[in-house]
Coordinates of C-alpha atoms and ligand atoms in Angstrom, one line a residue:
M1 CA -20.2 6.3 4.2
V2 CA -20.4 2.6 2.5
I3 CA -18.0 2.3 -0.4
E4 CA -19.8 0.2 -3.1
V5 CA -17.2 -2.1 -5.0
Y6 CA -18.9 -3.1 -8.2
T7 CA -16.5 -5.1 -11.0
E8 CA -17.5 -4.7 -14.6
F9 CA -16.1 -7.5 -17.2
L10 CA -15.6 -5.6 -20.5
A11 CA -13.2 -2.5 -21.4
K12 CA -16.5 -0.8 -22.7
D13 CA -18.0 -1.3 -19.1
A14 CA -15.6 1.9 -18.3
V15 CA -18.0 4.4 -19.5
K16 CA -20.6 3.3 -17.4
A17 CA -18.5 3.5 -14.2
A18 CA -17.4 6.9 -15.1
K19 CA -20.7 7.7 -15.7
R20 CA -21.8 6.8 -12.4
G21 CA -18.9 9.2 -10.7
D22 CA -16.8 5.7 -9.7
L23 CA -13.1 5.4 -9.0
I24 CA -11.9 3.4 -11.6
I25 CA -9.3 0.6 -11.4
V26 CA -8.5 -0.5 -15.2
V27 CA -7.3 -4.1 -15.0
D28 CA -5.7 -6.3 -17.8
V29 CA -3.4 -8.8 -16.3
L30 CA -2.2 -10.5 -19.8
R31 CA -0.5 -7.9 -20.1
C32 CA -1.4 -4.4 -20.7
S33 CA -1.6 -3.1 -16.7
S34 CA 1.4 -5.4 -15.9
T35 CA 3.6 -3.7 -18.6
I36 CA 2.6 -0.5 -17.6
I37 CA 3.2 -1.2 -13.5
T38 CA 6.5 -2.7 -14.6
A39 CA 7.3 -0.1 -16.6
L40 CA 6.9 2.9 -14.2
A41 CA 8.4 0.7 -11.2
N42 CA 11.5 0.6 -13.7
G43 CA 11.7 4.5 -13.4
A44 CA 9.6 5.2 -17.0
R45 CA 8.6 8.8 -16.3
M46 CA 5.3 8.6 -18.0
I47 CA 2.9 6.3 -20.4
I48 CA 0.7 7.5 -22.8
P49 CA -1.8 5.3 -24.0
A50 CA -3.3 5.5 -27.4
K51 CA -6.3 3.6 -29.0
T52 CA -4.9 2.6 -32.4
L53 CA -1.3 2.3 -34.2
R54 CA -2.0 5.3 -36.2
E55 CA -2.4 7.6 -33.2
A56 CA 0.6 5.8 -31.6
R57 CA 2.9 6.3 -34.6
K58 CA 1.7 10.2 -35.0
M59 CA 2.6 10.9 -31.6
H60 CA 6.0 9.1 -32.0
A61 CA 6.9 11.2 -35.0
E62 CA 5.8 14.1 -33.3
N63 CA 8.2 13.3 -30.5
P64 CA 10.7 10.9 -31.4
D65 CA 12.5 10.4 -28.3
Y66 CA 9.5 8.9 -26.7
L67 CA 9.8 5.1 -26.9
L68 CA 7.0 3.1 -28.6
G69 CA 5.5 0.0 -27.4
G70 CA 2.7 -2.3 -27.6
E71 CA 1.4 -5.4 -29.4
R72 CA -1.3 -6.2 -32.0
G73 CA -2.1 -10.0 -31.6
G74 CA 0.3 -10.5 -29.0
L75 CA 3.2 -9.4 -31.1
K76 CA 5.3 -6.2 -31.7
P77 CA 3.9 -4.1 -34.5
R78 CA 6.2 -3.1 -37.2
G79 CA 8.4 -0.4 -36.2
F80 CA 7.9 -0.3 -32.6
D81 CA 10.9 -0.2 -30.2
L82 CA 9.3 -2.4 -27.6
G83 CA 6.4 -5.2 -27.5
N84 CA 3.5 -5.8 -25.0
S85 CA 6.1 -8.2 -22.6
P86 CA 6.1 -6.6 -18.7
L87 CA 9.8 -8.6 -19.1
E88 CA 10.9 -6.3 -21.9
Y89 CA 10.4 -2.6 -19.7
T90 CA 13.9 -3.1 -17.8
R91 CA 15.4 0.1 -16.1
E92 CA 18.3 -0.5 -18.8
K93 CA 15.4 0.3 -21.5
V94 CA 12.7 2.6 -19.7
F95 CA 14.2 4.7 -16.9
G96 CA 13.4 8.3 -17.7
K97 CA 11.5 7.7 -20.5
T98 CA 8.2 8.5 -21.7
I99 CA 6.8 5.3 -23.6
V100 CA 3.4 5.5 -26.2
L101 CA 1.7 2.3 -25.5
T102 CA -1.1 1.0 -27.7
T103 CA -2.8 -2.9 -26.9
T104 CA -5.9 -4.3 -28.3
S105 CA -7.8 -4.3 -25.0
G106 CA -6.2 -2.9 -22.4
T107 CA -5.3 0.4 -23.4
R108 CA -8.6 0.8 -24.7
A109 CA -10.2 0.3 -21.6
L110 CA -7.9 3.2 -20.4
V111 CA -9.2 5.6 -23.3
Y112 CA -12.8 4.8 -22.3
S113 CA -12.5 5.8 -18.9
R114 CA -10.5 9.0 -19.2
V115 CA -13.5 11.0 -18.4
A116 CA -13.6 9.8 -14.6
K117 CA -11.9 11.8 -12.1
W118 CA -9.6 8.9 -10.5
V119 CA -8.5 6.2 -12.7
L120 CA -5.8 3.7 -11.1
V121 CA -4.3 1.0 -12.9
G122 CA -4.0 -2.5 -11.0
S123 CA -2.8 -5.9 -11.6
L124 CA -1.7 -8.8 -9.6
L125 CA 1.8 -7.1 -9.7
N126 CA 0.4 -4.3 -7.4
A127 CA -3.4 -5.4 -5.9
R128 CA -2.4 -4.6 -2.4
A129 CA -1.4 -1.2 -3.0
I130 CA -3.8 -0.7 -5.3
A131 CA -6.6 -1.4 -3.2
E132 CA -5.4 0.3 -0.3
K133 CA -5.1 3.3 -2.5
A134 CA -8.5 3.0 -3.8
I135 CA -10.4 2.9 -0.6
S136 CA -8.5 5.6 0.7
I137 CA -9.5 8.0 -2.4
A138 CA -13.0 7.0 -2.4
D139 CA -13.3 7.6 1.5
S140 CA -12.1 10.8 1.2
E141 CA -14.0 11.8 -2.0
G142 CA -17.3 10.4 -1.4
I143 CA -17.5 7.5 -4.4
N144 CA -17.8 4.1 -4.8
I145 CA -15.1 2.0 -6.9
S146 CA -15.3 -0.4 -10.1
I147 CA -12.4 -2.6 -11.2
I148 CA -12.8 -2.7 -15.0
Q149 CA -12.0 -5.9 -16.4
S150 CA -10.4 -5.2 -19.7
G151 CA -11.3 -9.3 -21.2
T152 CA -9.9 -10.0 -24.3
N153 CA -10.7 -8.5 -27.9
G154 CA -14.4 -7.6 -26.2
K155 CA -14.6 -11.1 -24.6
F156 CA -14.6 -11.9 -21.1
S157 CA -11.6 -13.1 -19.4
L158 CA -10.4 -15.3 -16.8
E159 CA -6.8 -13.7 -15.7
D160 CA -9.0 -10.4 -15.2
F161 CA -11.9 -11.6 -12.8
L162 CA -9.4 -13.2 -11.1
C163 CA -7.3 -10.1 -10.7
A164 CA -10.6 -8.6 -9.7
G165 CA -11.1 -10.9 -7.0
A166 CA -7.5 -10.4 -5.9
I167 CA -8.0 -6.6 -5.4
I168 CA -11.5 -6.7 -4.1
S169 CA -9.8 -9.4 -1.4
M170 CA -7.0 -6.9 -0.1
L171 CA -9.4 -3.8 0.0
P172 CA -9.5 -3.0 4.3
N173 CA -13.3 -4.3 4.9
N174 CA -14.5 -1.4 6.8
N175 CA -17.6 0.4 5.3
I176 CA -17.8 -1.7 1.7
S177 CA -20.4 -3.7 0.3
L178 CA -19.8 -5.6 -2.5
S179 CA -22.4 -6.2 -5.7
D180 CA -22.7 -9.6 -6.5
S181 CA -20.0 -9.8 -9.7
A182 CA -17.8 -8.4 -7.3
Q183 CA -18.7 -11.4 -4.4
A184 CA -18.2 -13.7 -7.4
A185 CA -15.0 -12.6 -8.3
L186 CA -13.6 -12.9 -5.0
L187 CA -15.1 -16.3 -4.5
A188 CA -13.2 -17.2 -7.6
F189 CA -10.0 -16.3 -6.5
R190 CA -10.0 -17.8 -3.3
H191 CA -10.9 -21.0 -4.8
A192 CA -7.7 -20.3 -7.4
E193 CA -5.0 -18.5 -5.0
N194 CA -3.5 -21.4 -3.7
N195 CA -2.5 -22.5 -7.0
L196 CA -2.6 -19.0 -9.3
Y197 CA -0.2 -19.9 -11.7
V198 CA -1.9 -22.7 -12.5
N199 CA -5.3 -21.5 -12.6
L200 CA -3.9 -18.5 -15.0
M201 CA -2.5 -20.7 -17.4
K202 CA -6.2 -22.2 -18.0
S203 CA -7.1 -18.8 -19.7
E204 CA -8.1 -18.7 -23.1
H205 CA -5.5 -15.8 -23.6
S206 CA -2.5 -17.8 -21.8
K207 CA -3.3 -20.2 -24.4
K208 CA -2.5 -17.9 -27.0
L209 CA 0.6 -16.4 -25.3
I210 CA 2.0 -19.8 -24.2
K211 CA 1.7 -20.8 -28.3
L212 CA 3.5 -17.3 -28.9
G213 CA 6.3 -18.4 -26.8
L214 CA 5.7 -16.1 -24.5
T215 CA 5.1 -18.4 -21.2
E216 CA 7.5 -16.3 -18.8
D217 CA 5.1 -13.3 -19.3
I218 CA 2.2 -15.1 -17.8
K219 CA 4.7 -16.6 -14.8
F220 CA 5.8 -12.8 -14.2
S221 CA 2.4 -11.4 -14.3
C222 CA 1.3 -13.8 -11.7
Q223 CA 3.0 -12.5 -9.1
I224 CA 1.0 -10.9 -6.3
N225 CA 1.8 -8.1 -4.8
L226 CA 5.5 -7.6 -6.4
F227 CA 5.5 -4.0 -6.6
T228 CA 4.1 -1.1 -4.2
I229 CA 3.6 1.9 -6.7
V230 CA -0.2 2.8 -8.1
P231 CA -0.4 4.2 -11.3
L232 CA -2.9 7.2 -12.1
Y233 CA -4.2 8.2 -15.0
R234 CA -5.4 11.5 -15.8
S235 CA -5.0 14.3 -18.6
G236 CA -4.0 11.4 -20.9
I237 CA -0.9 10.3 -18.9
I238 CA -0.1 7.2 -16.4
T239 CA 2.4 8.4 -13.8
K240 CA 3.0 6.9 -10.5
I241 CA 1.0 8.6 -7.6
Ligands
LIG301 C1 -4.4 -6.1 -24.4 O1 -4.3 -5.2 -24.0 O2 -5.2 -6.8 -25.2 C2 -3.3 -6.9 -24.4 O3 -2.5 -6.5 -23.5 C3 -2.9 -8.4 -25.0 C4 -1.5 -8.9 -25.0 O4 -1.3 -10.3 -24.2 O5 -0.2 -7.9 -25.4

């Protein structure tokens, strides 16, 4: 079968991808998906995405041994154990832990996706692993693939578009057909890949993170294929496949 590959520009578009029955890859390079992947790579047991601060705090109050992580306006909310910097999610802090995570756009895209059977979490850090796993699942299940760019505050974001292109560039290219938006993401990534960090720094969200003193997060999140793990979001929790 030919696998159709789509990419959507906003978190809320996950709803239409789920309705189509697609395998969904949620991408939020800066920084939610990079944080999730790093936490799992450093031995976190599971991540529970929460849409609101209130929901996250409630879950934490009911389970005080969980770590509470996330951001609003890029910064760690009051009373949280961790912010949304992938660099904070070290082995020392997260090994064996369950983490409740709430962020502005990334966890929202995940929650919008939750009715889909297959929801994977991708970033530049695990682009190849995610591409290969997505194709193998889509092939065996006879379904198509949608890469959902979380965007920033409900708007298109350059870094997620480039990451969609990176993942598409690593799909084993037997029997896939790219939508126009998927082709555009691939062309943009091809143009940007040799200077990815410099190109990512041009995004609006990067500029905001730089102002907050978080340039190191951008540098870290730009590393292609640092990890080989594939996070799966199912029944409300994210674990490694
Ligand atoms: C988000 O989910 O909106 C982002 O991860 C924001 C951030 O950079 O922390």
